[in-house]
Coordinates of C-alpha atoms in Angstrom, one line a residue:
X4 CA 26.3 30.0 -75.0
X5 CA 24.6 33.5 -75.8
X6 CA 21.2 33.9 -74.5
X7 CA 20.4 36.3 -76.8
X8 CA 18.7 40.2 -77.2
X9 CA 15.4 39.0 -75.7
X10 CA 14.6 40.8 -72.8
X11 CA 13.1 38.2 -71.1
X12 CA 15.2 35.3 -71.7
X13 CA 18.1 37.6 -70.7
X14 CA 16.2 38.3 -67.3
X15 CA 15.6 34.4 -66.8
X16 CA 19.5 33.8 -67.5
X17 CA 21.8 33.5 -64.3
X18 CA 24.8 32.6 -66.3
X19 CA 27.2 29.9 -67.5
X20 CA 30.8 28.3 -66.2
X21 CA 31.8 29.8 -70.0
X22 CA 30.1 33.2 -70.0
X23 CA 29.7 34.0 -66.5
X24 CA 27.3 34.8 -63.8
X25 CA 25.3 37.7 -62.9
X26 CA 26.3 40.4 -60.4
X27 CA 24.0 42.6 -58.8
X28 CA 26.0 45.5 -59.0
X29 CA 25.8 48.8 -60.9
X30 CA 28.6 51.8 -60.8
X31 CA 25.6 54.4 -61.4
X32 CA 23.0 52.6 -58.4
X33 CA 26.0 52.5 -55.9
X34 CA 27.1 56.8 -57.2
X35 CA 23.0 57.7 -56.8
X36 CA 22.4 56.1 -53.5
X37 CA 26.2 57.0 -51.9
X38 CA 25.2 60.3 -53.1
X39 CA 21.6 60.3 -51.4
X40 CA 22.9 59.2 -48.0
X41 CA 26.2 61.6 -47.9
X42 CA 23.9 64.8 -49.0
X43 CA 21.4 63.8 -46.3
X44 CA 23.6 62.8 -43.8
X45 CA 25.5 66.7 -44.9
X46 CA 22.1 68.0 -45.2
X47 CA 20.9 67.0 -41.5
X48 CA 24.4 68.8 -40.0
X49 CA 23.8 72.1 -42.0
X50 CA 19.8 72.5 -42.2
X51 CA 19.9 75.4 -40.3
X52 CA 22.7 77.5 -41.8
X53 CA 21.1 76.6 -45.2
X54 CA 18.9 78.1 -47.6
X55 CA 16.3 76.6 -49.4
X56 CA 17.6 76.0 -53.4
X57 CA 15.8 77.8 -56.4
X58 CA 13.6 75.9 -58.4
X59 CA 16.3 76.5 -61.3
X60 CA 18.5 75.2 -59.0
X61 CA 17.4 72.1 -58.4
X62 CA 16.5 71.6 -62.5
X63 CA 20.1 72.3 -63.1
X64 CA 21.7 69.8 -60.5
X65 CA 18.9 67.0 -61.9
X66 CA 19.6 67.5 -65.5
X67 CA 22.5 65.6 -65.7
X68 CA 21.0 62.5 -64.4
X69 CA 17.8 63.1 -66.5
X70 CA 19.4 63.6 -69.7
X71 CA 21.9 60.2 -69.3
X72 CA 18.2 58.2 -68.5
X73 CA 16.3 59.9 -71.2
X74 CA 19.2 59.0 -74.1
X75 CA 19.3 55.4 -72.5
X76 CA 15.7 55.3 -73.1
X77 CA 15.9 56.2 -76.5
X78 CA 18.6 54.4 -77.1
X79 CA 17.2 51.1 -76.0
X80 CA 14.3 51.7 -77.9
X81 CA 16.3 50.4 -80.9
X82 CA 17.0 46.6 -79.6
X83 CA 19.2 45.7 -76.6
X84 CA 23.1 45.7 -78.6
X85 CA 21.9 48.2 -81.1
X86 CA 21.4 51.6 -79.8
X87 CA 23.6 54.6 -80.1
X88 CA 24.8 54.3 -76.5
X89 CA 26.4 51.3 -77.0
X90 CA 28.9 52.1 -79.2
X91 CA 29.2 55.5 -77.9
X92 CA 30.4 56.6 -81.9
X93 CA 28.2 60.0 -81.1
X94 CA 30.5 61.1 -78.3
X95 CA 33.3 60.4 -79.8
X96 CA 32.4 62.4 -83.0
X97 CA 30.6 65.2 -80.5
X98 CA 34.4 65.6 -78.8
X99 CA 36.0 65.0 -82.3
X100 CA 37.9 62.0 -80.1
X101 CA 39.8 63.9 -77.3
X102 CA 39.9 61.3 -75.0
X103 CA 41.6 58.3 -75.1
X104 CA 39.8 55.5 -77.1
X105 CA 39.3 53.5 -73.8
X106 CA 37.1 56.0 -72.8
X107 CA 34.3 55.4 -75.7
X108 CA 34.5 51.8 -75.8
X109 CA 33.2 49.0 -73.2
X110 CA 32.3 49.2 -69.8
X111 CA 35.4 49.5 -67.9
X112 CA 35.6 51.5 -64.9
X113 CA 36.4 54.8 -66.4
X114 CA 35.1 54.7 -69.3
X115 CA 31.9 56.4 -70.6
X116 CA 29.5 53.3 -69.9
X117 CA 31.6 53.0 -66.4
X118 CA 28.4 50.3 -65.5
X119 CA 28.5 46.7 -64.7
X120 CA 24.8 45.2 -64.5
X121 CA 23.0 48.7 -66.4

Protein backbone atom coordinates (compact mmCIF):
# COMPACT_ATOMS: atom_id res chain seq x y z
CA UNK A 1 0.00 0.00 0.00
CA UNK A 2 1.45 3.46 -1.19
CA UNK A 3 0.20 6.43 0.59
CA UNK A 4 0.90 8.51 -2.00
CA UNK A 5 2.80 12.21 -2.82
CA UNK A 6 0.47 14.14 -0.58
CA UNK A 7 2.22 15.70 1.97
CA UNK A 8 -0.14 15.34 4.48
CA UNK A 9 -1.32 11.92 4.09
CA UNK A 10 2.41 10.98 4.05
CA UNK A 11 2.78 12.86 7.52
CA UNK A 12 -0.37 10.93 8.94
CA UNK A 13 1.14 7.46 7.61
CA UNK A 14 3.19 5.43 10.35
CA UNK A 15 3.60 2.56 7.99
CA UNK A 16 2.55 -1.02 7.04
CA UNK A 17 3.76 -4.82 7.93
CA UNK A 18 4.36 -4.72 3.71
CA UNK A 19 5.99 -1.28 3.33
CA UNK A 20 7.44 -0.57 6.62
CA UNK A 21 7.42 1.73 9.44
CA UNK A 22 8.74 5.10 10.13
CA UNK A 23 12.15 5.92 11.71
CA UNK A 24 12.98 8.93 13.20
CA UNK A 25 16.31 9.18 12.00
CA UNK A 26 18.23 11.33 9.56
CA UNK A 27 22.09 10.94 8.42
CA UNK A 28 22.25 14.92 7.94
CA UNK A 29 20.24 15.78 11.61
CA UNK A 30 22.57 13.24 13.51
CA UNK A 31 26.18 15.00 11.15
CA UNK A 32 24.60 18.77 12.07
CA UNK A 33 23.99 18.25 15.73
CA UNK A 34 27.29 15.71 16.37
CA UNK A 35 28.90 18.56 14.66
CA UNK A 36 27.37 21.37 16.93
CA UNK A 37 28.21 19.57 20.21
CA UNK A 38 32.02 18.38 19.15
CA UNK A 39 32.82 22.17 17.87
CA UNK A 40 31.40 23.49 21.14
CA UNK A 41 32.64 21.10 23.33
CA UNK A 42 36.39 21.95 21.07
CA UNK A 43 35.33 25.47 21.17
CA UNK A 44 34.95 25.74 25.11
CA UNK A 45 38.77 23.94 25.49
CA UNK A 46 40.34 26.49 23.08
CA UNK A 47 38.35 29.88 23.48
CA UNK A 48 41.14 31.51 24.70
CA UNK A 49 43.95 30.56 22.27
CA UNK A 50 41.34 31.45 19.50
CA UNK A 51 40.61 34.15 17.32
CA UNK A 52 37.49 35.35 16.43
CA UNK A 53 36.56 34.07 12.42
CA UNK A 54 36.07 36.61 9.57
CA UNK A 55 32.74 37.36 8.42
CA UNK A 56 33.92 35.56 5.00
CA UNK A 57 34.84 32.99 7.12
CA UNK A 58 32.03 31.96 8.49
CA UNK A 59 29.93 32.49 4.87
CA UNK A 60 32.36 30.10 3.51
CA UNK A 61 32.09 27.22 6.21
CA UNK A 62 27.94 27.77 5.99
CA UNK A 63 27.73 27.62 2.31
CA UNK A 64 27.82 24.19 1.97
CA UNK A 65 24.93 23.51 4.15
CA UNK A 66 23.07 26.46 2.64
CA UNK A 67 23.36 25.58 -0.80
CA UNK A 68 22.36 21.53 -0.18
CA UNK A 69 18.88 23.23 1.70
CA UNK A 70 18.31 25.81 -0.93
CA UNK A 71 18.52 23.05 -4.00
CA UNK A 72 16.22 20.77 -1.76
CA UNK A 73 13.96 23.59 -1.64
CA UNK A 74 13.74 24.11 -5.05
CA UNK A 75 13.74 20.88 -5.77
CA UNK A 76 10.70 19.94 -3.78
CA UNK A 77 8.99 22.70 -5.22
CA UNK A 78 8.25 20.41 -8.09
CA UNK A 79 6.11 17.55 -6.20
CA UNK A 80 7.49 15.12 -3.53
CA UNK A 81 9.19 12.07 -6.24
CA UNK A 82 9.66 14.57 -8.93
CA UNK A 83 12.35 16.99 -8.31
CA UNK A 84 15.86 17.04 -9.69
CA UNK A 85 17.42 15.83 -6.36
CA UNK A 86 15.83 12.78 -6.53
CA UNK A 87 17.27 11.28 -9.31
CA UNK A 88 20.39 13.04 -8.84
CA UNK A 89 20.80 12.93 -13.15
CA UNK A 90 22.39 16.67 -12.66
CA UNK A 91 25.37 15.42 -10.69
CA UNK A 92 25.98 12.80 -12.45
CA UNK A 93 26.06 14.79 -15.78
CA UNK A 94 27.89 17.85 -13.63
CA UNK A 95 30.88 15.06 -12.86
CA UNK A 96 30.35 13.42 -16.35
CA UNK A 97 29.80 10.08 -14.05
CA UNK A 98 33.12 9.69 -12.07
CA UNK A 99 31.77 7.93 -9.32
CA UNK A 100 30.40 4.79 -9.07
CA UNK A 101 26.67 4.63 -10.08
CA UNK A 102 25.76 3.71 -6.41
CA UNK A 103 26.72 6.94 -5.59
CA UNK A 104 23.89 8.91 -7.72
CA UNK A 105 21.17 6.58 -7.06
CA UNK A 106 19.04 5.85 -3.67
CA UNK A 107 19.62 6.57 -0.35
CA UNK A 108 22.19 4.23 0.89
CA UNK A 109 24.66 5.23 3.30
CA UNK A 110 27.29 6.67 0.96
CA UNK A 111 25.57 7.68 -1.58
CA UNK A 112 24.73 11.29 -2.51
CA UNK A 113 21.19 11.29 -0.81
CA UNK A 114 23.17 9.40 2.22
CA UNK A 115 19.53 10.32 4.31
CA UNK A 116 17.06 8.02 5.85
CA UNK A 117 13.78 10.05 7.04
CA UNK A 118 14.92 13.60 4.83
Amino acid sequence: MWPGNDPLTLRAFIGSAEFGYKVAWSDRMVSLYTGLWLGSLGFALARRKMRPISLWAYIALALPMAIDGISHLISDLWGIGRGFRDSNEWLAGLTNHALPAWFYAGDALGSFNSCCAC
